[in-house]
Amino acid sequence: MESRAVYNSLWRGNYSQVTVRCEVEEVTQHDDRYEAVVVCTGFNNVRPPENSTATPGPHYDYFTQAFRYYVTDEMTRKTFLGER
């Protein structure tokens, strides 16, 4: 779920070369829910093919960020924990 959100935030068109890395840092179980901390980072280099008339675009960074997910049978909620 989080890797898709990071990927979408970095996508800049047909020549996007997006790299995303997300890791589950910890998972804890409580009586009625789970809590998971997910950390993601990524970048995008806009690189058209060599035979294209398009020019290479800028480099985009998605700085390392952490989120906490609260998961129950009825819902999933995400909170931002901050940049790392």
PDB file of N, CA and C in Angstrom:
ATOM      1  N   MET A   1       0.828  -1.186   0.000  1.00  0.00           N
ATOM      2  CA  MET A   1       0.000   0.000   0.000  1.00  0.00           C
ATOM      3  C   MET A   1       0.880   1.260   0.000  1.00  0.00           C
ATOM      4  N   GLU A   2       1.839   1.292   0.889  1.00  0.00           N
ATOM      5  CA  GLU A   2       2.672   2.499   0.982  1.00  0.00           C
ATOM      6  C   GLU A   2       3.578   2.642  -0.235  1.00  0.00           C
ATOM      7  N   SER A   3       4.103   1.538  -0.737  1.00  0.00           N
ATOM      8  CA  SER A   3       4.985   1.633  -1.901  1.00  0.00           C
ATOM      9  C   SER A   3       4.240   2.190  -3.106  1.00  0.00           C
ATOM     10  N   ARG A   4       2.963   1.875  -3.266  1.00  0.00           N
ATOM     11  CA  ARG A   4       2.161   2.420  -4.364  1.00  0.00           C
ATOM     12  C   ARG A   4       1.985   3.933  -4.197  1.00  0.00           C
ATOM     13  N   ALA A   5       1.758   4.399  -2.994  1.00  0.00           N
ATOM     14  CA  ALA A   5       1.605   5.841  -2.752  1.00  0.00           C
ATOM     15  C   ALA A   5       2.904   6.581  -3.067  1.00  0.00           C
ATOM     16  N   VAL A   6       4.041   6.019  -2.683  1.00  0.00           N
ATOM     17  CA  VAL A   6       5.337   6.645  -2.965  1.00  0.00           C
ATOM     18  C   VAL A   6       5.579   6.653  -4.470  1.00  0.00           C
ATOM     19  N   TYR A   7       5.329   5.522  -5.123  1.00  0.00           N
ATOM     20  CA  TYR A   7       5.514   5.420  -6.571  1.00  0.00           C
ATOM     21  C   TYR A   7       4.680   6.479  -7.289  1.00  0.00           C
ATOM     22  N   ASN A   8       3.416   6.576  -6.919  1.00  0.00           N
ATOM     23  CA  ASN A   8       2.525   7.554  -7.564  1.00  0.00           C
ATOM     24  C   ASN A   8       2.991   8.986  -7.346  1.00  0.00           C
ATOM     25  N   SER A   9       3.549   9.277  -6.187  1.00  0.00           N
ATOM     26  CA  SER A   9       4.006  10.643  -5.925  1.00  0.00           C
ATOM     27  C   SER A   9       5.253  10.994  -6.731  1.00  0.00           C
ATOM     28  N   LEU A  10       6.002   9.986  -7.165  1.00  0.00           N
ATOM     29  CA  LEU A  10       7.231  10.223  -7.933  1.00  0.00           C
ATOM     30  C   LEU A  10       7.014  10.174  -9.452  1.00  0.00           C
ATOM     31  N   TRP A  11       5.950   9.564  -9.900  1.00  0.00           N
ATOM     32  CA  TRP A  11       5.702   9.366 -11.329  1.00  0.00           C
ATOM     33  C   TRP A  11       5.545  10.712 -12.030  1.00  0.00           C
ATOM     34  N   ARG A  12       6.278  10.915 -13.126  1.00  0.00           N
ATOM     35  CA  ARG A  12       6.228  12.170 -13.866  1.00  0.00           C
ATOM     36  C   ARG A  12       5.966  11.972 -15.351  1.00  0.00           C
ATOM     37  N   GLY A  13       5.544  10.804 -15.772  1.00  0.00           N
ATOM     38  CA  GLY A  13       5.227  10.584 -17.172  1.00  0.00           C
ATOM     39  C   GLY A  13       5.894   9.343 -17.731  1.00  0.00           C
ATOM     40  N   ASN A  14       5.778   9.204 -19.049  1.00  0.00           N
ATOM     41  CA  ASN A  14       6.201   7.980 -19.730  1.00  0.00           C
ATOM     42  C   ASN A  14       7.666   7.633 -19.549  1.00  0.00           C
ATOM     43  N   TYR A  15       8.522   8.596 -19.335  1.00  0.00           N
ATOM     44  CA  TYR A  15       9.958   8.320 -19.248  1.00  0.00           C
ATOM     45  C   TYR A  15      10.455   8.253 -17.809  1.00  0.00           C
ATOM     46  N   SER A  16       9.530   8.151 -16.879  1.00  0.00           N
ATOM     47  CA  SER A  16       9.910   8.048 -15.472  1.00  0.00           C
ATOM     48  C   SER A  16      10.584   6.713 -15.187  1.00  0.00           C
ATOM     49  N   GLN A  17      11.680   6.775 -14.472  1.00  0.00           N
ATOM     50  CA  GLN A  17      12.344   5.575 -13.976  1.00  0.00           C
ATOM     51  C   GLN A  17      12.318   5.650 -12.452  1.00  0.00           C
ATOM     52  N   VAL A  18      11.251   5.108 -11.892  1.00  0.00           N
ATOM     53  CA  VAL A  18      10.996   5.229 -10.458  1.00  0.00           C
ATOM     54  C   VAL A  18      11.576   4.036  -9.714  1.00  0.00           C
ATOM     55  N   THR A  19      12.282   4.322  -8.621  1.00  0.00           N
ATOM     56  CA  THR A  19      12.799   3.297  -7.724  1.00  0.00           C
ATOM     57  C   THR A  19      12.242   3.571  -6.334  1.00  0.00           C
ATOM     58  N   VAL A  20      11.608   2.577  -5.735  1.00  0.00           N
ATOM     59  CA  VAL A  20      10.990   2.731  -4.410  1.00  0.00           C
ATOM     60  C   VAL A  20      11.432   1.565  -3.534  1.00  0.00           C
ATOM     61  N   ARG A  21      11.718   1.882  -2.291  1.00  0.00           N
ATOM     62  CA  ARG A  21      12.055   0.845  -1.310  1.00  0.00           C
ATOM     63  C   ARG A  21      11.270   1.108  -0.038  1.00  0.00           C
ATOM     64  N   CYS A  22      10.446   0.158   0.356  1.00  0.00           N
ATOM     65  CA  CYS A  22       9.691   0.244   1.606  1.00  0.00           C
ATOM     66  C   CYS A  22       9.983  -0.996   2.442  1.00  0.00           C
ATOM     67  N   GLU A  23      10.076  -0.768   3.739  1.00  0.00           N
ATOM     68  CA  GLU A  23      10.327  -1.873   4.662  1.00  0.00           C
ATOM     69  C   GLU A  23       9.382  -1.771   5.849  1.00  0.00           C
ATOM     70  N   VAL A  24       8.934  -2.915   6.309  1.00  0.00           N
ATOM     71  CA  VAL A  24       8.173  -2.967   7.553  1.00  0.00           C
ATOM     72  C   VAL A  24       9.198  -3.026   8.670  1.00  0.00           C
ATOM     73  N   GLU A  25       9.214  -1.979   9.476  1.00  0.00           N
ATOM     74  CA  GLU A  25      10.229  -1.872  10.533  1.00  0.00           C
ATOM     75  C   GLU A  25       9.835  -2.634  11.790  1.00  0.00           C
ATOM     76  N   GLU A  26       8.550  -2.613  12.096  1.00  0.00           N
ATOM     77  CA  GLU A  26       8.080  -3.359  13.268  1.00  0.00           C
ATOM     78  C   GLU A  26       6.585  -3.603  13.160  1.00  0.00           C
ATOM     79  N   VAL A  27       6.139  -4.669  13.784  1.00  0.00           N
ATOM     80  CA  VAL A  27       4.713  -4.999  13.865  1.00  0.00           C
ATOM     81  C   VAL A  27       4.430  -5.421  15.297  1.00  0.00           C
ATOM     82  N   THR A  28       3.386  -4.846  15.863  1.00  0.00           N
ATOM     83  CA  THR A  28       2.966  -5.246  17.206  1.00  0.00           C
ATOM     84  C   THR A  28       1.492  -5.618  17.161  1.00  0.00           C
ATOM     85  N   GLN A  29       1.152  -6.645  17.919  1.00  0.00           N
ATOM     86  CA  GLN A  29      -0.231  -7.097  17.986  1.00  0.00           C
ATOM     87  C   GLN A  29      -0.826  -6.677  19.314  1.00  0.00           C
ATOM     88  N   HIS A  30      -2.004  -6.122  19.258  1.00  0.00           N
ATOM     89  CA  HIS A  30      -2.772  -5.761  20.442  1.00  0.00           C
ATOM     90  C   HIS A  30      -4.043  -6.600  20.440  1.00  0.00           C
ATOM     91  N   ASP A  31      -4.865  -6.456  21.458  1.00  0.00           N
ATOM     92  CA  ASP A  31      -6.071  -7.287  21.561  1.00  0.00           C
ATOM     93  C   ASP A  31      -6.925  -7.242  20.300  1.00  0.00           C
ATOM     94  N   ASP A  32      -7.190  -6.050  19.814  1.00  0.00           N
ATOM     95  CA  ASP A  32      -8.145  -5.904  18.700  1.00  0.00           C
ATOM     96  C   ASP A  32      -7.538  -5.286  17.449  1.00  0.00           C
ATOM     97  N   ARG A  33      -6.204  -5.140  17.400  1.00  0.00           N
ATOM     98  CA  ARG A  33      -5.600  -4.482  16.237  1.00  0.00           C
ATOM     99  C   ARG A  33      -4.124  -4.860  16.120  1.00  0.00           C
ATOM    100  N   TYR A  34      -3.592  -4.518  14.972  1.00  0.00           N
ATOM    101  CA  TYR A  34      -2.160  -4.584  14.724  1.00  0.00           C
ATOM    102  C   TYR A  34      -1.663  -3.174  14.471  1.00  0.00           C
ATOM    103  N   GLU A  35      -0.426  -2.919  14.831  1.00  0.00           N
ATOM    104  CA  GLU A  35       0.230  -1.667  14.487  1.00  0.00           C
ATOM    105  C   GLU A  35       1.518  -2.023  13.754  1.00  0.00           C
ATOM    106  N   ALA A  36       1.752  -1.342  12.640  1.00  0.00           N
ATOM    107  CA  ALA A  36       2.955  -1.595  11.850  1.00  0.00           C
ATOM    108  C   ALA A  36       3.612  -0.271  11.507  1.00  0.00           C
ATOM    109  N   VAL A  37       4.923  -0.228  11.628  1.00  0.00           N
ATOM    110  CA  VAL A  37       5.686   0.947  11.208  1.00  0.00           C
ATOM    111  C   VAL A  37       6.346   0.603   9.873  1.00  0.00           C
ATOM    112  N   VAL A  38       6.078   1.451   8.876  1.00  0.00           N
ATOM    113  CA  VAL A  38       6.607   1.261   7.528  1.00  0.00           C
ATOM    114  C   VAL A  38       7.487   2.460   7.186  1.00  0.00           C
ATOM    115  N   VAL A  39       8.667   2.183   6.640  1.00  0.00           N
ATOM    116  CA  VAL A  39       9.607   3.232   6.251  1.00  0.00           C
ATOM    117  C   VAL A  39       9.837   3.111   4.744  1.00  0.00           C
ATOM    118  N   CYS A  40       9.711   4.246   4.030  1.00  0.00           N
ATOM    119  CA  CYS A  40       9.870   4.235   2.571  1.00  0.00           C
ATOM    120  C   CYS A  40      10.811   5.345   2.122  1.00  0.00           C
ATOM    121  N   THR A  41      11.497   5.064   1.034  1.00  0.00           N
ATOM    122  CA  THR A  41      12.323   6.051   0.357  1.00  0.00           C
ATOM    123  C   THR A  41      12.256   5.760  -1.136  1.00  0.00           C
ATOM    124  N   GLY A  42      12.602   6.741  -1.951  1.00  0.00           N
ATOM    125  CA  GLY A  42      12.566   6.499  -3.386  1.00  0.00           C
ATOM    126  C   GLY A  42      13.104   7.678  -4.170  1.00  0.00           C
ATOM    127  N   PHE A  43      13.227   7.460  -5.478  1.00  0.00           N
ATOM    128  CA  PHE A  43      13.657   8.538  -6.364  1.00  0.00           C
ATOM    129  C   PHE A  43      13.174   8.264  -7.772  1.00  0.00           C
ATOM    130  N   ASN A  44      13.234   9.276  -8.611  1.00  0.00           N
ATOM    131  CA  ASN A  44      12.823   9.177 -10.004  1.00  0.00           C
ATOM    132  C   ASN A  44      13.811   9.952 -10.854  1.00  0.00           C
ATOM    133  N   ASN A  45      14.311   9.313 -11.876  1.00  0.00           N
ATOM    134  CA  ASN A  45      15.105   9.970 -12.904  1.00  0.00           C
ATOM    135  C   ASN A  45      14.272   9.948 -14.179  1.00  0.00           C
ATOM    136  N   VAL A  46      13.986  11.096 -14.742  1.00  0.00           N
ATOM    137  CA  VAL A  46      13.229  11.168 -15.988  1.00  0.00           C
ATOM    138  C   VAL A  46      14.222  11.003 -17.134  1.00  0.00           C
ATOM    139  N   ARG A  47      14.164   9.862 -17.812  1.00  0.00           N
ATOM    140  CA  ARG A  47      15.132   9.518 -18.851  1.00  0.00           C
ATOM    141  C   ARG A  47      14.410   9.055 -20.122  1.00  0.00           C
ATOM    142  N   PRO A  48      14.307   9.924 -21.110  1.00  0.00           N
ATOM    143  CA  PRO A  48      13.722   9.487 -22.384  1.00  0.00           C
ATOM    144  C   PRO A  48      14.698   8.576 -23.128  1.00  0.00           C
ATOM    145  N   PRO A  49      14.210   7.772 -24.068  1.00  0.00           N
ATOM    146  CA  PRO A  49      15.104   6.909 -24.843  1.00  0.00           C
ATOM    147  C   PRO A  49      16.119   7.736 -25.631  1.00  0.00           C
ATOM    148  N   GLU A  50      17.242   7.129 -25.962  1.00  0.00           N
ATOM    149  CA  GLU A  50      18.304   7.847 -26.675  1.00  0.00           C
ATOM    150  C   GLU A  50      17.850   8.380 -28.032  1.00  0.00           C
ATOM    151  N   ASN A  51      16.947   7.687 -28.710  1.00  0.00           N
ATOM    152  CA  ASN A  51      16.494   8.120 -30.028  1.00  0.00           C
ATOM    153  C   ASN A  51      15.324   9.113 -29.958  1.00  0.00           C
ATOM    154  N   SER A  52      14.998   9.597 -28.786  1.00  0.00           N
ATOM    155  CA  SER A  52      13.887  10.518 -28.588  1.00  0.00           C
ATOM    156  C   SER A  52      14.355  11.969 -28.719  1.00  0.00           C
ATOM    157  N   THR A  53      13.434  12.840 -29.110  1.00  0.00           N
ATOM    158  CA  THR A  53      13.737  14.276 -29.144  1.00  0.00           C
ATOM    159  C   THR A  53      13.473  14.931 -27.792  1.00  0.00           C
ATOM    160  N   ALA A  54      12.897  14.182 -26.860  1.00  0.00           N
ATOM    161  CA  ALA A  54      12.651  14.716 -25.518  1.00  0.00           C
ATOM    162  C   ALA A  54      13.972  14.857 -24.767  1.00  0.00           C
ATOM    163  N   THR A  55      14.024  15.828 -23.878  1.00  0.00           N
ATOM    164  CA  THR A  55      15.235  16.024 -23.082  1.00  0.00           C
ATOM    165  C   THR A  55      15.061  15.375 -21.713  1.00  0.00           C
ATOM    166  N   PRO A  56      16.158  14.896 -21.137  1.00  0.00           N
ATOM    167  CA  PRO A  56      16.054  14.303 -19.798  1.00  0.00           C
ATOM    168  C   PRO A  56      15.517  15.318 -18.799  1.00  0.00           C
ATOM    169  N   GLY A  57      14.732  14.830 -17.888  1.00  0.00           N
ATOM    170  CA  GLY A  57      14.138  15.709 -16.883  1.00  0.00           C
ATOM    171  C   GLY A  57      14.936  15.730 -15.605  1.00  0.00           C
ATOM    172  N   PRO A  58      14.396  16.373 -14.610  1.00  0.00           N
ATOM    173  CA  PRO A  58      15.100  16.469 -13.328  1.00  0.00           C
ATOM    174  C   PRO A  58      15.031  15.163 -12.544  1.00  0.00           C
ATOM    175  N   HIS A  59      15.796  15.124 -11.503  1.00  0.00           N
ATOM    176  CA  HIS A  59      15.820  14.016 -10.547  1.00  0.00           C
ATOM    177  C   HIS A  59      14.881  14.392  -9.394  1.00  0.00           C
ATOM    178  N   TYR A  60      13.979  13.487  -9.005  1.00  0.00           N
ATOM    179  CA  TYR A  60      13.059  13.723  -7.897  1.00  0.00           C
ATOM    180  C   TYR A  60      13.389  12.765  -6.764  1.00  0.00           C
ATOM    181  N   ASP A  61      13.426  13.275  -5.550  1.00  0.00           N
ATOM    182  CA  ASP A  61      13.653  12.440  -4.371  1.00  0.00           C
ATOM    183  C   ASP A  61      12.405  12.364  -3.515  1.00  0.00           C
ATOM    184  N   TYR A  62      12.173  11.202  -2.952  1.00  0.00           N
ATOM    185  CA  TYR A  62      11.176  11.018  -1.908  1.00  0.00           C
ATOM    186  C   TYR A  62      11.993  10.679  -0.673  1.00  0.00           C
ATOM    187  N   PHE A  63      12.204  11.676   0.151  1.00  0.00           N
ATOM    188  CA  PHE A  63      13.067  11.477   1.308  1.00  0.00           C
ATOM    189  C   PHE A  63      12.485  10.413   2.231  1.00  0.00           C
ATOM    190  N   THR A  64      13.341   9.726   2.937  1.00  0.00           N
ATOM    191  CA  THR A  64      12.916   8.628   3.801  1.00  0.00           C
ATOM    192  C   THR A  64      11.895   9.127   4.815  1.00  0.00           C
ATOM    193  N   GLN A  65      10.742   8.466   4.817  1.00  0.00           N
ATOM    194  CA  GLN A  65       9.650   8.844   5.702  1.00  0.00           C
ATOM    195  C   GLN A  65       9.084   7.600   6.360  1.00  0.00           C
ATOM    196  N   ALA A  66       8.541   7.795   7.560  1.00  0.00           N
ATOM    197  CA  ALA A  66       7.979   6.676   8.313  1.00  0.00           C
ATOM    198  C   ALA A  66       6.502   6.919   8.579  1.00  0.00           C
ATOM    199  N   PHE A  67       5.745   5.826   8.569  1.00  0.00           N
ATOM    200  CA  PHE A  67       4.303   5.871   8.812  1.00  0.00           C
ATOM    201  C   PHE A  67       3.937   4.745   9.763  1.00  0.00           C
ATOM    202  N   ARG A  68       2.912   4.983  10.562  1.00  0.00           N
ATOM    203  CA  ARG A  68       2.374   3.927  11.423  1.00  0.00           C
ATOM    204  C   ARG A  68       0.978   3.579  10.899  1.00  0.00           C
ATOM    205  N   TYR A  69       0.771   2.285  10.697  1.00  0.00           N
ATOM    206  CA  TYR A  69      -0.535   1.785  10.278  1.00  0.00           C
ATOM    207  C   TYR A  69      -1.219   1.125  11.466  1.00  0.00           C
ATOM    208  N   TYR A  70      -2.479   1.444  11.646  1.00  0.00           N
ATOM    209  CA  TYR A  70      -3.337   0.791  12.629  1.00  0.00           C
ATOM    210  C   TYR A  70      -4.328  -0.043  11.834  1.00  0.00           C
ATOM    211  N   VAL A  71      -4.363  -1.348  12.087  1.00  0.00           N
ATOM    212  CA  VAL A  71      -5.180  -2.249  11.278  1.00  0.00           C
ATOM    213  C   VAL A  71      -6.101  -3.058  12.187  1.00  0.00           C
ATOM    214  N   THR A  72      -7.391  -3.000  11.893  1.00  0.00           N
ATOM    215  CA  THR A  72      -8.385  -3.844  12.556  1.00  0.00           C
ATOM    216  C   THR A  72      -9.172  -4.576  11.471  1.00  0.00           C
ATOM    217  N   ASP A  73     -10.152  -5.368  11.893  1.00  0.00           N
ATOM    218  CA  ASP A  73     -11.009  -6.056  10.915  1.00  0.00           C
ATOM    219  C   ASP A  73     -11.826  -5.066  10.099  1.00  0.00           C
ATOM    220  N   GLU A  74     -12.102  -3.887  10.651  1.00  0.00           N
ATOM    221  CA  GLU A  74     -12.986  -2.924   9.999  1.00  0.00           C
ATOM    222  C   GLU A  74     -12.275  -1.784   9.283  1.00  0.00           C
ATOM    223  N   MET A  75     -11.023  -1.504   9.630  1.00  0.00           N
ATOM    224  CA  MET A  75     -10.391  -0.318   9.046  1.00  0.00           C
ATOM    225  C   MET A  75      -8.874  -0.421   9.062  1.00  0.00           C
ATOM    226  N   THR A  76      -8.269   0.452   8.226  1.00  0.00           N
ATOM    227  CA  THR A  76      -6.832   0.683   8.237  1.00  0.00           C
ATOM    228  C   THR A  76      -6.619   2.183   8.279  1.00  0.00           C
ATOM    229  N   ARG A  77      -5.815   2.644   9.232  1.00  0.00           N
ATOM    230  CA  ARG A  77      -5.544   4.078   9.375  1.00  0.00           C
ATOM    231  C   ARG A  77      -4.038   4.289   9.343  1.00  0.00           C
ATOM    232  N   LYS A  78      -3.626   5.348   8.658  1.00  0.00           N
ATOM    233  CA  LYS A  78      -2.202   5.652   8.531  1.00  0.00           C
ATOM    234  C   LYS A  78      -1.915   7.003   9.167  1.00  0.00           C
ATOM    235  N   THR A  79      -0.823   7.070   9.948  1.00  0.00           N
ATOM    236  CA  THR A  79      -0.376   8.343  10.502  1.00  0.00           C
ATOM    237  C   THR A  79       1.087   8.560  10.115  1.00  0.00           C
ATOM    238  N   PHE A  80       1.436   9.789   9.865  1.00  0.00           N
ATOM    239  CA  PHE A  80       2.791  10.172   9.490  1.00  0.00           C
ATOM    240  C   PHE A  80       3.641  10.295  10.735  1.00  0.00           C
ATOM    241  N   LEU A  81       4.774   9.610  10.770  1.00  0.00           N
ATOM    242  CA  LEU A  81       5.669   9.670  11.933  1.00  0.00           C
ATOM    243  C   LEU A  81       6.809  10.655  11.732  1.00  0.00           C
ATOM    244  N   GLY A  82       7.107  11.008  10.498  1.00  0.00           N
ATOM    245  CA  GLY A  82       8.143  11.996  10.244  1.00  0.00           C
ATOM    246  C   GLY A  82       9.192  11.510   9.262  1.00  0.00           C
ATOM    247  N   GLU A  83      10.078  12.435   8.902  1.00  0.00           N
ATOM    248  CA  GLU A  83      11.186  12.106   8.015  1.00  0.00           C
ATOM    249  C   GLU A  83      12.323  11.495   8.834  1.00  0.00           C
ATOM    250  N   ARG A  84      13.105  10.694   8.173  1.00  0.00           N
ATOM    251  CA  ARG A  84      14.237  10.054   8.850  1.00  0.00           C
ATOM    252  C   ARG A  84      15.523  10.397   8.163  1.00  0.00           C
TER     253      ARG A  84
END
